Amino acid sequence: MTQIKQMSLELQTLKQKTSQLEQEITQKTSEVSQMKVDLGSAKNKITQLENSNSGFGSVYTRWGRKDCPSNGTELVYTGVTGGGYYGNTGSAVNYVCLPHDPEFIQGDSPGGYATLNGSEYQTIISVIIYITMMCLCAVCRAITKSSVRLAAGADGHDAASEYVCVDHQAQYIEGGGADHNGKLFYKVGAKCGSLPCPPYFDMAPMSCVVCSK
């Protein structure tokens, strides 16, 4: 009789433990289900953020190249560099990146015209002679930077110009060395005096970098 009672108590204890384990399993299952829901929600938020950021980014022109750097950039379009004629007073200051497939306004209108000319290198860039070669360009969308050289028009020309960063490994249009002038690129040298030397050195070729954030 005593043995039966003992077995009955042990069975009751086992039932209680089994019930507790079942409750714990149910609770853990519920927690796992909630974690799956939270994970799915987090994935959806990440996707939404990625989609919302896909339309943003900094756009810049890469002068002297027809491609964009491979470190997180994409090509918007490639073209040829143009601008105002270097010898004309009143010519536009800025360089422009012209597409290879231009569209023109239909018809004509009275009045004068400003001119938009092609561009040529008038200096040696890197180890290749680029004098009179036509300059390429690429419009890039990116968060990146690239090693480039500072370039501008030359002292003594009638037209104003601006400083732009030309890629150190510049490219050009094949067969485009006819020396038509137009908008010109020259290397830029530091000029000691009002510019502190050192750290600068007189007529040392200047470099520059394109940054975005």
CSV table of C-alpha atoms in Angstrom, one decimal:
chain,number,residue,atom,x,y,z
A,1,MET,CA,0.0,0.0,0.0
A,2,THR,CA,2.8,2.4,0.9
A,3,GLN,CA,4.5,1.6,-2.4
A,4,ILE,CA,1.4,2.5,-4.4
A,5,LYS,CA,1.1,5.8,-2.6
A,6,GLN,CA,4.7,6.5,-3.3
A,7,MET,CA,4.2,5.7,-7.0
A,8,SER,CA,1.1,7.9,-7.1
A,9,LEU,CA,3.1,10.9,-5.6
A,10,GLU,CA,5.9,10.4,-8.2
A,11,LEU,CA,3.3,10.2,-11.0
A,12,GLN,CA,1.7,13.4,-9.8
A,13,THR,CA,5.1,15.1,-9.6
A,14,LEU,CA,5.9,14.0,-13.1
A,15,LYS,CA,2.6,15.4,-14.4
A,16,GLN,CA,3.3,18.7,-12.7
A,17,LYS,CA,6.8,18.9,-14.3
A,18,THR,CA,5.3,17.9,-17.7
A,19,SER,CA,2.7,20.7,-17.3
A,20,GLN,CA,5.4,23.2,-16.5
A,21,LEU,CA,7.5,22.1,-19.4
A,22,GLU,CA,4.5,22.4,-21.7
A,23,GLN,CA,3.9,25.9,-20.4
A,24,GLU,CA,7.5,26.9,-21.0
A,25,ILE,CA,7.5,25.4,-24.5
A,26,THR,CA,4.3,27.4,-25.3
A,27,GLN,CA,5.9,30.6,-23.9
A,28,LYS,CA,9.1,30.0,-25.9
A,29,THR,CA,7.1,29.3,-29.1
A,30,SER,CA,5.3,32.5,-28.6
A,31,GLU,CA,8.6,34.4,-28.1
A,32,VAL,CA,10.0,32.8,-31.3
A,33,SER,CA,6.9,33.8,-33.2
A,34,GLN,CA,7.2,37.4,-31.9
A,35,MET,CA,10.9,37.5,-32.9
A,36,LYS,CA,10.0,36.4,-36.4
A,37,VAL,CA,7.5,39.2,-36.6
A,38,ASP,CA,10.0,41.7,-35.3
A,39,LEU,CA,12.6,40.4,-37.8
A,40,GLY,CA,10.2,40.7,-40.7
A,41,SER,CA,9.3,44.3,-39.6
A,42,ALA,CA,13.0,45.2,-39.4
A,43,LYS,CA,13.6,43.8,-42.9
A,44,ASN,CA,10.7,45.9,-44.2
A,45,LYS,CA,12.1,49.0,-42.6
A,46,ILE,CA,15.6,48.3,-44.1
A,47,THR,CA,14.0,47.9,-47.5
A,48,GLN,CA,12.0,51.1,-47.1
A,49,LEU,CA,15.2,53.0,-46.1
A,50,GLU,CA,17.1,51.5,-49.0
A,51,ASN,CA,14.3,52.5,-51.4
A,52,SER,CA,14.0,56.0,-49.9
A,53,ASN,CA,17.7,56.6,-50.2
A,54,SER,CA,18.0,55.3,-53.8
A,55,GLY,CA,16.8,58.6,-55.2
A,56,PHE,CA,19.4,60.7,-53.5
A,57,GLY,CA,23.1,61.2,-53.9
A,58,SER,CA,25.6,63.9,-54.9
A,59,VAL,CA,26.2,64.6,-58.6
A,60,TYR,CA,29.5,65.9,-60.0
A,61,THR,CA,31.3,66.1,-63.3
A,62,ARG,CA,34.5,64.1,-63.8
A,63,TRP,CA,36.5,66.1,-66.2
A,64,GLY,CA,38.9,64.3,-68.5
A,65,ARG,CA,37.2,60.8,-68.2
A,66,LYS,CA,34.3,59.1,-69.9
A,67,ASP,CA,33.7,56.8,-66.9
A,68,CYS,CA,33.0,57.1,-63.2
A,69,PRO,CA,35.1,55.6,-60.4
A,70,SER,CA,34.2,52.1,-59.4
A,71,ASN,CA,34.0,52.8,-55.6
A,72,GLY,CA,30.3,53.4,-55.2
A,73,THR,CA,29.4,55.6,-58.2
A,74,GLU,CA,27.1,55.3,-61.2
A,75,LEU,CA,27.3,57.0,-64.6
A,76,VAL,CA,24.6,59.5,-65.4
A,77,TYR,CA,26.0,60.3,-68.9
A,78,THR,CA,29.2,60.7,-70.7
A,79,GLY,CA,30.1,63.5,-73.1
A,80,VAL,CA,32.6,66.0,-74.5
A,81,THR,CA,33.7,69.1,-72.7
A,82,GLY,CA,32.8,72.5,-74.1
A,83,GLY,CA,32.8,76.2,-73.3
A,84,GLY,CA,33.3,79.7,-74.6
A,85,TYR,CA,36.2,80.5,-77.0
A,86,TYR,CA,39.4,81.3,-75.1
A,87,GLY,CA,40.1,84.5,-77.1
A,88,ASN,CA,36.7,86.2,-76.9
A,89,THR,CA,36.1,88.8,-74.2
A,90,GLY,CA,32.7,88.1,-72.6
A,91,SER,CA,32.9,84.3,-73.1
A,92,ALA,CA,31.3,82.1,-70.5
A,93,VAL,CA,33.6,81.2,-67.6
A,94,ASN,CA,32.4,77.7,-66.9
A,95,TYR,CA,33.2,74.4,-68.6
A,96,VAL,CA,30.2,72.3,-69.6
A,97,CYS,CA,29.8,68.5,-70.2
A,98,LEU,CA,28.0,68.1,-73.5
A,99,PRO,CA,26.2,64.8,-74.3
A,100,HIS,CA,27.0,62.8,-77.4
A,101,ASP,CA,23.4,62.8,-78.5
A,102,PRO,CA,22.3,66.5,-78.3
A,103,GLU,CA,18.8,67.7,-78.9
A,104,PHE,CA,18.2,71.1,-80.5
A,105,ILE,CA,15.5,73.7,-80.3
A,106,GLN,CA,13.3,73.6,-83.5
A,107,GLY,CA,13.1,76.8,-85.6
A,108,ASP,CA,15.1,80.0,-85.3
A,109,SER,CA,14.7,83.3,-83.5
A,110,PRO,CA,16.2,86.8,-84.2
A,111,GLY,CA,19.1,88.2,-82.2
A,112,GLY,CA,22.7,87.5,-81.5
A,113,TYR,CA,24.3,84.3,-80.5
A,114,ALA,CA,26.8,83.2,-77.9
A,115,THR,CA,29.0,80.3,-79.1
A,116,LEU,CA,29.7,77.0,-77.4
A,117,ASN,CA,33.0,75.5,-78.5
A,118,GLY,CA,34.8,72.2,-78.0
A,119,SER,CA,37.7,72.0,-75.6
A,120,GLU,CA,41.3,71.0,-75.9
A,121,TYR,CA,44.1,70.1,-73.5
A,122,GLN,CA,47.0,72.6,-73.8
A,123,THR,CA,49.3,70.9,-71.4
A,124,ILE,CA,50.9,67.5,-70.5
A,125,ILE,CA,48.9,65.4,-68.1
A,126,SER,CA,50.4,62.3,-66.5
A,127,VAL,CA,52.9,60.7,-68.9
A,128,ILE,CA,51.0,61.0,-72.1
A,129,ILE,CA,51.1,64.2,-74.3
A,130,TYR,CA,47.5,65.5,-74.6
A,131,ILE,CA,48.2,68.9,-76.3
A,132,THR,CA,45.4,69.8,-78.7
A,133,MET,CA,43.5,66.6,-77.8
A,134,MET,CA,39.7,67.0,-77.2
A,135,CYS,CA,38.7,66.6,-73.5
A,136,LEU,CA,36.1,64.0,-72.4
A,137,CYS,CA,33.8,64.2,-69.4
A,138,ALA,CA,31.4,62.1,-67.4
A,139,VAL,CA,28.6,63.2,-65.1
A,140,CYS,CA,28.6,60.8,-62.0
A,141,ARG,CA,26.2,60.2,-59.2
A,142,ALA,CA,28.1,59.0,-56.1
A,143,ILE,CA,29.5,59.4,-52.6
A,144,THR,CA,33.2,59.1,-53.5
A,145,LYS,CA,36.4,60.9,-54.4
A,146,SER,CA,39.0,60.5,-57.1
A,147,SER,CA,42.6,61.7,-57.6
A,148,VAL,CA,42.6,64.6,-60.0
A,149,ARG,CA,44.6,67.5,-61.3
A,150,LEU,CA,43.6,71.2,-61.0
A,151,ALA,CA,43.2,72.9,-64.4
A,152,ALA,CA,42.1,76.3,-65.7
A,153,GLY,CA,42.7,78.7,-68.6
A,154,ALA,CA,46.1,80.4,-69.1
A,155,ASP,CA,47.2,83.9,-68.0
A,156,GLY,CA,47.0,86.4,-70.9
A,157,HIS,CA,43.9,85.0,-72.6
A,158,ASP,CA,41.0,87.5,-73.1
A,159,ALA,CA,38.3,85.1,-71.8
A,160,ALA,CA,37.9,84.3,-68.2
A,161,SER,CA,37.9,80.7,-67.0
A,162,GLU,CA,37.5,78.7,-63.8
A,163,TYR,CA,39.4,76.1,-61.9
A,164,VAL,CA,38.2,72.6,-62.4
A,165,CYS,CA,39.5,69.2,-61.3
A,166,VAL,CA,40.8,67.1,-64.3
A,167,ASP,CA,41.5,63.4,-63.8
A,168,HIS,CA,45.2,62.6,-63.6
A,169,GLN,CA,44.6,59.7,-65.9
A,170,ALA,CA,42.8,61.8,-68.4
A,171,GLN,CA,41.2,60.5,-71.6
A,172,TYR,CA,40.6,62.2,-75.0
A,173,ILE,CA,38.7,61.7,-78.2
A,174,GLU,CA,40.6,59.6,-80.7
A,175,GLY,CA,41.6,61.6,-83.8
A,176,GLY,CA,40.5,64.8,-82.1
A,177,GLY,CA,43.9,66.6,-82.2
A,178,ALA,CA,43.1,69.2,-84.9
A,179,ASP,CA,44.1,72.2,-82.7
A,180,HIS,CA,40.9,74.2,-83.1
A,181,ASN,CA,41.4,75.8,-79.7
A,182,GLY,CA,38.0,76.8,-78.3
A,183,LYS,CA,37.8,76.2,-74.5
A,184,LEU,CA,41.3,75.3,-73.2
A,185,PHE,CA,42.7,73.4,-70.3
A,186,TYR,CA,46.1,74.3,-68.7
A,187,LYS,CA,47.8,72.9,-65.7
A,188,VAL,CA,47.8,75.2,-62.6
A,189,GLY,CA,51.0,76.1,-60.7
A,190,ALA,CA,51.2,77.5,-57.2
A,191,LYS,CA,52.5,81.1,-57.1
A,192,CYS,CA,54.5,82.1,-54.0
A,193,GLY,CA,54.0,85.5,-52.5
A,194,SER,CA,50.5,86.0,-51.1
A,195,LEU,CA,50.4,82.1,-51.1
A,196,PRO,CA,52.6,80.8,-48.2
A,197,CYS,CA,55.7,78.9,-49.3
A,198,PRO,CA,56.3,76.4,-47.8
A,199,PRO,CA,54.0,74.5,-47.6
A,200,TYR,CA,53.5,75.4,-51.2
A,201,PHE,CA,56.3,75.6,-53.8
A,202,ASP,CA,56.6,78.1,-56.6
A,203,MET,CA,55.0,76.8,-59.9
A,204,ALA,CA,54.5,73.3,-58.4
A,205,PRO,CA,51.6,71.6,-60.2
A,206,MET,CA,48.5,71.8,-58.1
A,207,SER,CA,46.3,68.8,-57.3
A,208,CYS,CA,42.7,68.6,-56.1
A,209,VAL,CA,40.1,66.1,-55.0
A,210,VAL,CA,36.3,65.9,-55.5
A,211,CYS,CA,34.6,65.1,-52.2
A,212,SER,CA,30.9,64.3,-51.4
A,213,LYS,CA,29.1,63.4,-48.2
